[in-house]
Every structure is written in C-alpha cells, then in structure tokens.
Short mmCIF file of C-alpha atoms in Angstrom, two decimals:
data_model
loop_
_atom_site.label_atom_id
_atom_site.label_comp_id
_atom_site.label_asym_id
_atom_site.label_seq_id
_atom_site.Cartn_x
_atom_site.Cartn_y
_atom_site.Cartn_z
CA UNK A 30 130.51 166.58 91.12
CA UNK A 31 127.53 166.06 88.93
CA UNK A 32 128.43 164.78 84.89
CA UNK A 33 125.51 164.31 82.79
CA UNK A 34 125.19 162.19 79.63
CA UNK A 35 122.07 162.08 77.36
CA UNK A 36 120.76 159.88 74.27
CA UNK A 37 117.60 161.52 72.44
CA UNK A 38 115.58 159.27 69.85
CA UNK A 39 113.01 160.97 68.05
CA UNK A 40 110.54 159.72 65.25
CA UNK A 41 107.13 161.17 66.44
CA UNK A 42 108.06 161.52 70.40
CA UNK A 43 111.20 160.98 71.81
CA UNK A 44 113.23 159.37 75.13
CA UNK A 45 115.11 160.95 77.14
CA UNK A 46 118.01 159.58 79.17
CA UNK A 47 120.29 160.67 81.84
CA UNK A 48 123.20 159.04 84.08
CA UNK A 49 124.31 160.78 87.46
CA UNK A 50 127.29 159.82 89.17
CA UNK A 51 128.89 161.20 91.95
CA UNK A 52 132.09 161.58 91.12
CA UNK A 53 134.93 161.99 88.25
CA UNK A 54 137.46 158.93 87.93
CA UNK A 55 141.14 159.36 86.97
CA UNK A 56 142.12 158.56 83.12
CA UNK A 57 144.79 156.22 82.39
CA UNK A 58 147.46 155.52 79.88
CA UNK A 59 149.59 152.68 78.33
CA UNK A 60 152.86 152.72 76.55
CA UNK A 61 155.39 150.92 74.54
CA UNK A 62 158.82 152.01 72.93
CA UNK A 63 156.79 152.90 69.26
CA UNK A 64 153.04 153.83 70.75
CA UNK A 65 151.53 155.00 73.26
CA UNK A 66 147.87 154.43 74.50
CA UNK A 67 145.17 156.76 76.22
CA UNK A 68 142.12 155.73 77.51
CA UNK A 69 139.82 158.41 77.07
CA UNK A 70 136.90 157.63 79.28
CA UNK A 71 137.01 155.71 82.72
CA UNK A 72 133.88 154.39 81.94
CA UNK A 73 135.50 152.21 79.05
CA UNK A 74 133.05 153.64 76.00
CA UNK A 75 133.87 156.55 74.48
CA UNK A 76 134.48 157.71 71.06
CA UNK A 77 137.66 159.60 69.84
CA UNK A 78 136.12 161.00 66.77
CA UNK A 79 138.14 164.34 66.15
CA UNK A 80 141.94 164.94 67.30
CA UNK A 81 144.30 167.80 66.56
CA UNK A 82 148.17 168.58 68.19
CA UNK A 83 148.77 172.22 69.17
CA UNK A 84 151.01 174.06 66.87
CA UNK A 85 154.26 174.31 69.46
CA UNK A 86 153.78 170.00 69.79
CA UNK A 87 153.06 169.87 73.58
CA UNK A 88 149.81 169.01 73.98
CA UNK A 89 146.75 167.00 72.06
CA UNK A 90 143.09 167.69 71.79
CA UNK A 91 140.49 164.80 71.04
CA UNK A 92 136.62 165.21 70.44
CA UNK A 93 134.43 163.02 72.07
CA UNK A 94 130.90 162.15 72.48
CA UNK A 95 130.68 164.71 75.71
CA UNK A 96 133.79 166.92 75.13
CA UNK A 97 136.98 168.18 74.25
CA UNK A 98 139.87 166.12 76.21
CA UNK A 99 143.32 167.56 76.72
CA UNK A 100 146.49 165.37 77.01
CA UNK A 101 150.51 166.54 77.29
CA UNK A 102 151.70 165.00 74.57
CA UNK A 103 154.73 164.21 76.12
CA UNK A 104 153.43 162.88 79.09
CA UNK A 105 150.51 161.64 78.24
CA UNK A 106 148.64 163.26 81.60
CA UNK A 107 145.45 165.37 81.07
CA UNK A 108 145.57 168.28 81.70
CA UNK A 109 141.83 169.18 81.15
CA UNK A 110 138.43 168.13 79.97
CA UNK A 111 135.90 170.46 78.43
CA UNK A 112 132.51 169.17 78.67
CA UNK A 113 129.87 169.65 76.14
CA UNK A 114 126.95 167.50 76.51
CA UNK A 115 127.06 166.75 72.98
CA UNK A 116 129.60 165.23 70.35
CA UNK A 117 132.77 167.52 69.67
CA UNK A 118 132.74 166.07 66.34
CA UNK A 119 135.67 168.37 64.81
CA UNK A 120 138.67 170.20 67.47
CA UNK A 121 141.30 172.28 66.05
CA UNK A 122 143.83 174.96 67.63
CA UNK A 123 144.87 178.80 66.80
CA UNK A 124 147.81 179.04 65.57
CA UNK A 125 149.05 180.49 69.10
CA UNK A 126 148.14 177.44 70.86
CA UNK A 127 146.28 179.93 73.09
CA UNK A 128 142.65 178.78 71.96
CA UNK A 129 140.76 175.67 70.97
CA UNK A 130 137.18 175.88 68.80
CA UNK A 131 135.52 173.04 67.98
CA UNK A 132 132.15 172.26 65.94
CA UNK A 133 129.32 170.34 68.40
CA UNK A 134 126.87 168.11 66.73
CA UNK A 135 123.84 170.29 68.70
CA UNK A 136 124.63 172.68 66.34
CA UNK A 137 127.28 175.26 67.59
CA UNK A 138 130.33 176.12 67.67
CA UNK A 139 132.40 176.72 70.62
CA UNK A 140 135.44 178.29 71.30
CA UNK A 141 137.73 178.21 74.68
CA UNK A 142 141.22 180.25 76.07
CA UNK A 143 143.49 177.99 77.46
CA UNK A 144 145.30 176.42 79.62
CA UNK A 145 142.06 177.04 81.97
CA UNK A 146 139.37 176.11 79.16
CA UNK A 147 137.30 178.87 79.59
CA UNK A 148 134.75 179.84 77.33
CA UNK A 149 135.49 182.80 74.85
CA UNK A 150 132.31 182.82 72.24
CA UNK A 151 129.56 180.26 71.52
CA UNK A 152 127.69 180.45 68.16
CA UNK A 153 124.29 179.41 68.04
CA UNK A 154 121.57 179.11 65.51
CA UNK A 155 123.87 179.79 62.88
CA UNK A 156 123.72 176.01 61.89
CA UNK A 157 120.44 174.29 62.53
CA UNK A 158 121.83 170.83 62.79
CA UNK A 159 125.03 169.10 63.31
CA UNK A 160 128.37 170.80 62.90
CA UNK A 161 130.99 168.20 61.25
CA UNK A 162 134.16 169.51 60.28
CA UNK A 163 135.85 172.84 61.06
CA UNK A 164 139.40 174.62 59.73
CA UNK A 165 141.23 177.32 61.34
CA UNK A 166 143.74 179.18 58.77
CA UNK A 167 147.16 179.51 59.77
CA UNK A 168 146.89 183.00 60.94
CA UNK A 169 144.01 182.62 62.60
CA UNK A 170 141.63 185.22 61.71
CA UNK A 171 139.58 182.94 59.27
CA UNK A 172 137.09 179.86 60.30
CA UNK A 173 135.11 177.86 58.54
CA UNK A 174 132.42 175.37 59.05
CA UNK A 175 129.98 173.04 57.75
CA UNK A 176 127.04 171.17 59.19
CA UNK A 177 124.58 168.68 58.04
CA UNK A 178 122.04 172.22 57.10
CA UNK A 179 123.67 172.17 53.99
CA UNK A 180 125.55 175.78 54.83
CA UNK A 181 129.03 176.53 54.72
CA UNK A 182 130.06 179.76 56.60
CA UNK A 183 132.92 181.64 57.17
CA UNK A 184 133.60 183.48 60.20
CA UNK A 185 135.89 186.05 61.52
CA UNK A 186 138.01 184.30 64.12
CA UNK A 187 138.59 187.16 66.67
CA UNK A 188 135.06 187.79 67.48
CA UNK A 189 133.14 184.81 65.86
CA UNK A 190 130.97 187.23 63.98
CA UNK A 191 129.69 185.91 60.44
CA UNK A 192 131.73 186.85 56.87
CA UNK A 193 130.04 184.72 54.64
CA UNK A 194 127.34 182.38 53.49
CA UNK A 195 127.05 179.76 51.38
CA UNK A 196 123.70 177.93 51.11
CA UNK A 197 123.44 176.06 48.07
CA UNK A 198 125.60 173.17 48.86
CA UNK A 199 124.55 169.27 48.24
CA UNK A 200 125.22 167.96 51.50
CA UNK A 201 128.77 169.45 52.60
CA UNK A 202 129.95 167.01 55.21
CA UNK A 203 134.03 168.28 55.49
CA UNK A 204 135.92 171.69 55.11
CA UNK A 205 139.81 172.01 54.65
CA UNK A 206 141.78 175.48 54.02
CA UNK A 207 144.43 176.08 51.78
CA UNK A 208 147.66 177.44 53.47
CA UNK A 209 147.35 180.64 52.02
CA UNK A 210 143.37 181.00 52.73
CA UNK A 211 142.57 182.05 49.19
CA UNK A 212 140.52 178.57 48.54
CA UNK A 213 138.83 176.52 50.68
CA UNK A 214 137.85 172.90 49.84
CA UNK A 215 134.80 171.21 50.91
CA UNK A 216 133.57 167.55 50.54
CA UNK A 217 129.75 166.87 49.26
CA UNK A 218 127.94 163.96 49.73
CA UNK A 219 127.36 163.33 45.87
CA UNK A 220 131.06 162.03 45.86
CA UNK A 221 132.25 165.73 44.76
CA UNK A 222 134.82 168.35 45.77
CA UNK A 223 134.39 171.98 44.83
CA UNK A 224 136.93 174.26 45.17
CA UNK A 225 135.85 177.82 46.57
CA UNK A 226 137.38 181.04 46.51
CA UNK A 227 137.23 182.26 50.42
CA UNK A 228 136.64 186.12 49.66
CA UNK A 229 133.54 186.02 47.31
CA UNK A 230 132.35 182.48 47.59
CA UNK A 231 132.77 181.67 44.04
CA UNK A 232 133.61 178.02 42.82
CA UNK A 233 136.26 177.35 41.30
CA UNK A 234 136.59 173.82 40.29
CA UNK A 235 134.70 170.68 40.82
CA UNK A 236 136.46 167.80 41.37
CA UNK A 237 135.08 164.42 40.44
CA UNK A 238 136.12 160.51 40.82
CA UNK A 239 135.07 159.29 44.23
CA UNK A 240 132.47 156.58 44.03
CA UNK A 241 130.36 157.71 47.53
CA UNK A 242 130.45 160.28 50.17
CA UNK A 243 133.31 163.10 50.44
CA UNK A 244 134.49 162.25 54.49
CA UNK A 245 137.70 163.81 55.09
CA UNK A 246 139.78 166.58 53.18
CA UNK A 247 143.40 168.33 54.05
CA UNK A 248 145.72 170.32 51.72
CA UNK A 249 149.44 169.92 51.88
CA UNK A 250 151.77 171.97 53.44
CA UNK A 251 152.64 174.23 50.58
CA UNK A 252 149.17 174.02 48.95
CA UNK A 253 149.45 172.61 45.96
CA UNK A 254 148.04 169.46 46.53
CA UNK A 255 144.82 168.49 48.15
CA UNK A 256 144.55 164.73 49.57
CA UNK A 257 140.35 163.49 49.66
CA UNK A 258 138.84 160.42 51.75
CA UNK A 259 135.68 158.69 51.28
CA UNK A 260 133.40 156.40 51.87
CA UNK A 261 134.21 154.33 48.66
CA UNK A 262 137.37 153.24 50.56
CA UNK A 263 139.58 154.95 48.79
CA UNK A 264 142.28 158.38 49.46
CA UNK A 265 143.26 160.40 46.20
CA UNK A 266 145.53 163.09 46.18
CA UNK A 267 144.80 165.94 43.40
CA UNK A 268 146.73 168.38 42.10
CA UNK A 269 145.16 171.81 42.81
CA UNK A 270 145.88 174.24 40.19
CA UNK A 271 144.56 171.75 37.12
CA UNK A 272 142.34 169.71 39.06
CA UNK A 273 143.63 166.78 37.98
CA UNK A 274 143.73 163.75 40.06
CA UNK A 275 147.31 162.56 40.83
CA UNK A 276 147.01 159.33 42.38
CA UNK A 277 143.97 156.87 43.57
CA UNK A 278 145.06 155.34 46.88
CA UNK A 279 143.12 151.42 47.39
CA UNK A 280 143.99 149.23 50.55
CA UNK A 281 141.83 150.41 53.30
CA UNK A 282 138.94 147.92 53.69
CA UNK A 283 136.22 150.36 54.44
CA UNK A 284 135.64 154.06 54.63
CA UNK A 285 138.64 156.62 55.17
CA UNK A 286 137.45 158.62 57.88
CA UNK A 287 140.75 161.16 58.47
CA UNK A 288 143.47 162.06 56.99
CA UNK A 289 146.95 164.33 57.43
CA UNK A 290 149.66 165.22 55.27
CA UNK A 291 153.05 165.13 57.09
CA UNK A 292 154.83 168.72 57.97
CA UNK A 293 157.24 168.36 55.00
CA UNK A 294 154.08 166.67 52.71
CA UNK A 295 155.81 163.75 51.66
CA UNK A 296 153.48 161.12 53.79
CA UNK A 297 150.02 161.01 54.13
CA UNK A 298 148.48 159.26 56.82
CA UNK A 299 145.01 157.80 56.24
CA UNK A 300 142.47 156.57 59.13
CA UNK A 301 139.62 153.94 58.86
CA UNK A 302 136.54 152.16 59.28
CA UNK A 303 138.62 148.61 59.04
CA UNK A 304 140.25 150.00 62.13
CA UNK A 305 143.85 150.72 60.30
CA UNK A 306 146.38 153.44 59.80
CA UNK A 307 148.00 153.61 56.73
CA UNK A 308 150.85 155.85 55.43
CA UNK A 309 151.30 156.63 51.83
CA UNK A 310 154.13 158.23 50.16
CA UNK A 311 152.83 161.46 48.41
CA UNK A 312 154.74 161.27 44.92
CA UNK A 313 153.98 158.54 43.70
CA UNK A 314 150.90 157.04 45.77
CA UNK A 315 152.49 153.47 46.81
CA UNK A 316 151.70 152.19 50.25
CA UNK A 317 154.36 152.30 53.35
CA UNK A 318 153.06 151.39 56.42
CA UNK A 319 150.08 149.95 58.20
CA UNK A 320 149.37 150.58 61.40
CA UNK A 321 147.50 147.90 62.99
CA UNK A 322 146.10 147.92 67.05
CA UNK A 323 143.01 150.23 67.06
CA UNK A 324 139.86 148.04 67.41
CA UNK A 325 137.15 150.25 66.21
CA UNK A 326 136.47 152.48 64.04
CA UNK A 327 139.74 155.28 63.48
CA UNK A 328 138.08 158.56 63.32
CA UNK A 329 141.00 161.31 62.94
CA UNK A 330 144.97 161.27 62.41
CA UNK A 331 147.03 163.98 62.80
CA UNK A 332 150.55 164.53 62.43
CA UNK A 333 152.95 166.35 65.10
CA UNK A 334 154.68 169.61 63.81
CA UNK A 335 158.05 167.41 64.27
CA UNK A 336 156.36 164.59 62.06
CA UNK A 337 157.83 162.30 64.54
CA UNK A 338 154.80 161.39 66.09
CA UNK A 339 150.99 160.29 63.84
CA UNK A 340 147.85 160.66 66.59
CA UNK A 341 144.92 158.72 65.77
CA UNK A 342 141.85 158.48 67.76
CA UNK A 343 138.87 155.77 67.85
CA UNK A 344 135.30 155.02 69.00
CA UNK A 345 137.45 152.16 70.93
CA UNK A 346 137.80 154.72 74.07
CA UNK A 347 141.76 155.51 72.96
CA UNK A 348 144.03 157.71 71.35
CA UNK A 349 147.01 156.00 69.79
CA UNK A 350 150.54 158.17 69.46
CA UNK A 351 152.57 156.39 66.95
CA UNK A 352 156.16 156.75 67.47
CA UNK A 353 157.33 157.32 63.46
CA UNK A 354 161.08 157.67 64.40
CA UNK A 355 161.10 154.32 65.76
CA UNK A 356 160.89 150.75 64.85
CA UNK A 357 157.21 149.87 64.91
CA UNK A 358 156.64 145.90 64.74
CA UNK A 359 154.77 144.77 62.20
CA UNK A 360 150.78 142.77 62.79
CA UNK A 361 148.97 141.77 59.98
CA UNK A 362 145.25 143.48 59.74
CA UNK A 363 142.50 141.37 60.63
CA UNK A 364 140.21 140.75 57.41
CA UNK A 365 136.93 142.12 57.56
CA UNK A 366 134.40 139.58 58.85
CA UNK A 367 131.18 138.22 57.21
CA UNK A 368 129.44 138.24 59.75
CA UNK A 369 127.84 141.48 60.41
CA UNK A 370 127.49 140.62 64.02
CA UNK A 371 131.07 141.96 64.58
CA UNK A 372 130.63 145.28 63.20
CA UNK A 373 127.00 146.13 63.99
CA UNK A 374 127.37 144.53 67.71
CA UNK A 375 131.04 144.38 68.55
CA UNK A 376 130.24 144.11 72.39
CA UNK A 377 127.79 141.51 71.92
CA UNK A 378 123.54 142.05 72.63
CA UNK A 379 124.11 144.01 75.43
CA UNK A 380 125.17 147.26 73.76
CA UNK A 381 123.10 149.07 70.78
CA UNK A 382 124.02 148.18 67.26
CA UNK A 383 126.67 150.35 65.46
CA UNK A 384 125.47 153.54 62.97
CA UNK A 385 127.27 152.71 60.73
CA UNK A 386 128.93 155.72 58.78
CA UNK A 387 129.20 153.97 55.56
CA UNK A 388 126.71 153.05 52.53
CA UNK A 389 125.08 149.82 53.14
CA UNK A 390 126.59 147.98 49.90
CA UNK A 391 130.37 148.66 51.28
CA UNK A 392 130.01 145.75 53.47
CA UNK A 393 126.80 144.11 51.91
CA UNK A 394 127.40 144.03 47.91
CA UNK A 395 124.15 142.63 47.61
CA UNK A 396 122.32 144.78 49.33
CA UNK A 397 120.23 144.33 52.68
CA UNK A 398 116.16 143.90 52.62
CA UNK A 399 115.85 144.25 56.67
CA UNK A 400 113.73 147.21 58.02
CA UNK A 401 114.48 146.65 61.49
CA UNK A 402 117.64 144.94 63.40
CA UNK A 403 116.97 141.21 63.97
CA UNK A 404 118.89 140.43 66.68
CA UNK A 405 116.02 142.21 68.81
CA UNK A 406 112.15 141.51 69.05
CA UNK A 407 109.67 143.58 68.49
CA UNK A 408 107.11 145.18 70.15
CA UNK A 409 103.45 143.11 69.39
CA UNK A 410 102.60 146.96 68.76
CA UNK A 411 104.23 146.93 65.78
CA UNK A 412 102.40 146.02 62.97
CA UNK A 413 103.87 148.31 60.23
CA UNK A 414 107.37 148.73 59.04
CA UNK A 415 109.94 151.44 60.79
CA UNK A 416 109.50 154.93 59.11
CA UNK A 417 112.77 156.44 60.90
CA UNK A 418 114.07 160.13 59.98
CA UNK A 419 117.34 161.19 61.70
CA UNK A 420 116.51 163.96 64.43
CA UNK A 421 118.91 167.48 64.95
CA UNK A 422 121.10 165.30 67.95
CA UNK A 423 122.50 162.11 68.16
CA UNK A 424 120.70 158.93 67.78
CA UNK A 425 121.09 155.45 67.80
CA UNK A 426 124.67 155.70 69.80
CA UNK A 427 125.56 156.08 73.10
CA UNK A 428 126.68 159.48 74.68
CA UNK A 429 129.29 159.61 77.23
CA UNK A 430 129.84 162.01 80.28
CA UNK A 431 133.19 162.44 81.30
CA UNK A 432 133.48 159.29 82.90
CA UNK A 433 130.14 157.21 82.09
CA UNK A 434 128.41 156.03 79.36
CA UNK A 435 124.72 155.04 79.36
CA UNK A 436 123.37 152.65 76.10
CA UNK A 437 119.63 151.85 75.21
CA UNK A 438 119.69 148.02 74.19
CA UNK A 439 115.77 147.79 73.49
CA UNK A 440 114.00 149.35 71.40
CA UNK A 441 117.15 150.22 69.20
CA UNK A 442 118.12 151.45 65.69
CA UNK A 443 115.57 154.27 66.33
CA UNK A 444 112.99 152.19 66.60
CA UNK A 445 110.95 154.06 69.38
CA UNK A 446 107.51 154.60 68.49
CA UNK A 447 105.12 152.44 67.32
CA UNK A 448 102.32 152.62 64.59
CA UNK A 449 99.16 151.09 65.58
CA UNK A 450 96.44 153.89 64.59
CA UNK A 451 97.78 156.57 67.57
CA UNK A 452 101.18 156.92 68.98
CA UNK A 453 102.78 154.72 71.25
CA UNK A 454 105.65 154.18 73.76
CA UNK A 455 107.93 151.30 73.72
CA UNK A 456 106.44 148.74 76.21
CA UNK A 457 109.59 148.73 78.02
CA UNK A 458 112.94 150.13 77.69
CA UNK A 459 116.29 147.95 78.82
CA UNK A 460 119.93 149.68 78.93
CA UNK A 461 123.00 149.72 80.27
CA UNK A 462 125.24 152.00 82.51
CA UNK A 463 128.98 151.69 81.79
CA UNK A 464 130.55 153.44 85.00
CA UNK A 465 133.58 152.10 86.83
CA UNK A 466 132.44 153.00 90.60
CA UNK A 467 129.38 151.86 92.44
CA UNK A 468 126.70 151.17 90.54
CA UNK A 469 124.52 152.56 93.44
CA UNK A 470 125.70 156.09 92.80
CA UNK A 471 123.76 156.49 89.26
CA UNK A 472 120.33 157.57 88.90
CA UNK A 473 118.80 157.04 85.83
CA UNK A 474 116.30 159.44 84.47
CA UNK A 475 113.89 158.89 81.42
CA UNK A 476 112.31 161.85 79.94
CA UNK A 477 108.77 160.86 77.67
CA UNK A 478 108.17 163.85 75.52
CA UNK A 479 105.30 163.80 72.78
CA UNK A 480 104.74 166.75 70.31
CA UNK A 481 107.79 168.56 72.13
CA UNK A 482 105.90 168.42 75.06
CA UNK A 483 107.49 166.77 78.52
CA UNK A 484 104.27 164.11 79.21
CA UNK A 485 106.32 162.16 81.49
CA UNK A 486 109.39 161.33 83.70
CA UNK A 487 110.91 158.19 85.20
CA UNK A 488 113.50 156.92 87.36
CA UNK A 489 115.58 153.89 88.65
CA UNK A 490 118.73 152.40 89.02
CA UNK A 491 121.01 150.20 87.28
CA UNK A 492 121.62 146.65 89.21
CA UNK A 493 125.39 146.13 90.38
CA UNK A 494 126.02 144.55 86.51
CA UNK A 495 124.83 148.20 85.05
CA UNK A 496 121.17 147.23 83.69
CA UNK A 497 118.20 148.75 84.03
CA UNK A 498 115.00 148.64 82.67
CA UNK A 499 112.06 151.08 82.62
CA UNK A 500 108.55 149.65 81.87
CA UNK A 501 107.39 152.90 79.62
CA UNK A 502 104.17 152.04 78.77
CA UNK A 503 101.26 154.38 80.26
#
C-alpha cells in the first residue's frame, strides 16, 4: 500500500515533496466517563480542521490535511478513510446519511456514497483556488460553496451541475444555509455578513460589527437566528429578520474558528484558536461552559442530533467527543503566552512555524516589523527582503498521508527562492518525516520545478530520527 503526502511552495519556482511508506498503521482512541479522544493520524501530525455527525448520530466525519476520516460515533472505530491528497477543509452529510461532499483546498469539490466511500461526482475548475466552507440544505437538493476565487455558487445536489453564480464577493471565506433554503449567509473578509436570497442571488441585508475576518457562520434550528465567528475573537448571534445584532459573545482568547447551535438552539458551542470550547446560552449571551484539553488550534464543533454529545476537532491530531449529559471536571485555560515561540513553533525548531489564521495584531498589539522568521538563518543568497504571494495549494504547513506526515524545517515561511539578479534554489533543504514504522521504508522525493517546468528531481531517506536533508543547489 502506497500513501502519498505532498507540500508545494511557490514564489517564482516551487519544491516538491513526497513521503512513501509501505504500509497503513491502525488509528487509536482514548476515553474517559465525559470525553472521548481520537487520534486521527498514526503518524502523530495531523490536522482536524472540518467535522460533521451524520444526521441518524452513528457515525462522524473529520477533514484533514489528506482526507475525509470516518469514525462510529459510538465506538469510536473507523470505519473508513477517504484520501484526497489535499486538505478536506469543509465535510458535511446528506440528509440520508447515504453521502458525504466535502470542499478540497485544490479547488474541488468531491462527493462520495457510503458506507464504501466511493466516488459519486467531482467538480473541477469551477473554483480556481481553495474551497473553504460548504452547506448542504436539509433536503438535500441544494449546495453551496465558497473558495478563496471570490465566487459563491450554488449547485444542484443530485447531479452536481451548476444553479448559480455569484462573482462579486469581497473575499467570501464561509457559507451557512438557512433551514428553509430561502437565504443563505456568507462571511467576507471585510468583517461583513450579507444575507442572500438562494433563488435569484439578490442581497438582502448586510450585517456589520465584527472588527476582522468573517470565519465561521451557522443558523439556528428554526432560522431565525444566525450565530457569526471571527477573527476579532468574538461570536455574535443576530437576529435574522431585522438584522439586528442580539448579543456580542467576548471570552475566547483568539479567533473563533467553528461554531454549532444545539438541536433545540438554546446552546451554542464556539471553537478556537486559544485551543478552548466554549458553550453559550442563546437568550441571553452569558457564558456556561469551557471546555479545556485540546492543545492546538480547535478548528470545527458540531453538535449530535441528540445534543448529548459536542465534537470538536484540532490541528493537535484528535477529535474530542464531549459527553454534555455528564459531569465534565472543570481545568482552568492556560493564558495565552508572550512568547510567540509557543504558538508559531509549538514542537520546537524541528517542525515549520505555524500559518497562523489570524491578523498579526491579535497576538502582537504593536505590530511586528520582521520580514522573515528569525529563529532560522538565511541563505548568504539573500540579499533582498521576502516578496511571498500565497500559491493555489497549501503552503507553509505540513500535509499528511493517511498515516505520515512530512515537514520542511529550512527554508520556511515560504521563503524558497532567492533574489540575487536570476533565480535561485535554496542551498539546501532540511525536513522531517513523522511516520511511526521504520524509518527505512520512506523515500523521499523532491520535485525542482521553474516556470511550471519539472527542471529537476531528487531523492533520499530520512535517518532512523526522521531527518533528511537535500543539498538543492545546482
């Protein structure tokens, strides 16, 4: 068995990189009386960044950065993995429990039959970069999606062909459907929400009060209210037919990242940068609960159809299922640290600093003056500050096959061409191979493309600690 993962930087050129292991490892779970733990990825880095319950309860879908994982909910055992090669960065279910779509940061979206996860449609070149957030309605002829194009579309869920298009949007970046799929509600990156009629793509409203980016969206239950996250740290909860805002919700530390209203919308669960859960009662905005024991980043939350049980996942390699009918002890949340070595390097020097989904002056009031990360030298090629641009794939993070993860520690941040008159290669390249067999067994392959053109390939293998290190230059 063959599982492939790849990291792409690109500025002028890009790199290439691929791990090949032999074989698939088991997954693994832990539990207590009021949660219960699954590790995603055997190879101990992955990144739970989308998560979603099927509509009968039994079983629980989380996006990573190489697929679609499938877990009983009950039992916690998988019961499938759907690989992708790229970020599943949004996973949601028909309403029959009989099919699974999910948006792929390469740009498509993907939809499976289960319980055997095979394919049904793929839709490419409809988006022309990554695809963030996705909604289902509840009777599962309408979808909707929006990627970092700036395009919202909405397709016809039985065949995946195309209804509508909307092109005019300031950086959409989340999508949520009201209950009766009249409206739709999507999340821009100047801090605004519109609200859009589905059938013509007219706007209703505009919604205004967030201080920075528009990350997560979900309307209650009966649709009148519509909760918002963002990156200002804050929830709010608005009332949908005046547009007014009902209630500002402050206590997360950083970014909210996901959110859920409860079955019965009286809670709503909020998920974070500062690693926290919190619950919030829904009329009249006071805090509940936190939920303290993730120890990264909390992606998604999403509530059973019970409401007994709150899912969040993590870029910590787990999936947390909260038991909300029981007793859950109480832990005080860490404070945020001041020294950004914990967030931008959280497994020391030996793994690539964090991208940070936030705006700089969340964590740094001041502001930052660096142009390149510190903690690593520099080429004595470099003469010129970094002039970085994001590429159409992932960057700057590691991506995970099934069961390994491989990391570029030097040159990082995206810094992987260098400006001295012509072009350049790094002079080397160092990384690391997170895989829980024999290091022996991976092959790592470097790709050296320049002007889209393959000029170059490489190979080696990691040492028995997982590092490697290609010298690049040519």
């Amino acid at each position: 068995m063959s599982i492939k993962g790849v990291i792409q930087f690109v500025l002028l050129g890009g790199l290439f990189l691929f791990g090949l292991p032999v074989t698939g490892l088991s997954q693994n779970f832990y539990s207590e009386n009021s949660v219960q733990i699954i590790d995603l990825s055997s190879s101990g880095y992955e990144h739970g960044v989308a998560i979603s319950f099927s509509q009968n309860g039994k079983q629980v879908a989380i996006g990573g950065s190489s697929g679609v994982y499938l877990f009983n909910s009950n039992s916690l055992s998988r019961e499938g993995f759907i690989e992708t090669e790229h970020w599943a960065r949004s996973v949601a279910y028909s309403p029959d429990g009989g099919t699974i779509v999910a948006g792929i940061f390469d740009g498509t979206i993907q939809s499976w039959q289960l319980p055997e996860g095979t394919s049904l449609w793929v839709i490419k070149k409809k988006h022309t970069d990554w695809v963030r957030s996705i909604a289902i309605s509840r009777d599962g002829k309408t979808l909707v999606t929006v990627g970092d194009d700036n395009v919202l579309n909405i397709w016809n869920m039985n065949d995946g062909s195309l209804k509508l298009t909307i092109d005019n949007l300031t950086g959409p970046r989340v999508v949520a459907l009201s209950p009766d799929v009249q409206n739709l509600a999507v999340g821009l990156q100047d801090s605004s929400i519109l609200l859009i009629r589905v059938s013509d793509g007219t706007t209703i409203k505009t919604l205004t009060g967030h201080k920075d980016w528009v990350r997560s969206l979900g309307f209650s239950p009966n649709g009148k209210k519509l909760a918002s996250g963002a990156f200002d740290a804050t929830a709010r909860i608005w009332d949908v037919e005046s547009g007014q805002m009902d209630f500002v919700l402050s206590g997360h530390q950083s970014s909210v990242l996901g959110l859920d209203f409860s079955p019965d919308g009286t809670i709503l669960a909020t998920g974070s940068v500062d690693t926290t859960v919190k619950l919030w009662n829904t009329t009249d905005g006071s805090l509940m609960r936190t939920l303290v024991g993730h120890t990264d980043f909390v992606y998604d939350v999403a509530f059973s159809p019970d409401g007994n049980v709150l899912a969040s996942t993590s870029s910590d390699n787990t999936a947390r299922l909260w038991q909300l009918d029981q007793e859950i002890p109480a832990v005080l949340q860490p404070p945020t640290s001041s020294d950004c070595r914990d967030c931008h390097h959280p497994r020391g020097f030996n793994a690539p600093p964090r991208v940070i989904q936030v705006s700089c002056e969340t964590c740094h009031p001041s502001g930052i003056s660096m142009n390149w990360c510190v903690s690593f030298p520099r080429s004595s090629q470099a003469i010129s500050n970094i002039s970085f641009s994001f590429p159409t794939h992932s960057i700057g993070v590691p991506i995970s096959s099934e069961n390994i993860a491989v990391h570029i520690n030097y040159p990082t941040n995206g810094e992987i061409l260098y400006s001295n008159g012509i072009n350049m290669s790094p002079v080397f390249v160092k990384g690391h191979v997170f895989y829980p067999g024999d290091k022996a067994d991976v092959t790592v392959q470097m790709e050296i493309w320049s002007d889209r053109e393959l000029v170059g390939e490489l190979f080696t293998q990691p040492d028995q600690d997982g590092n490697f290190t290609f010298k690049a230059a040519y």
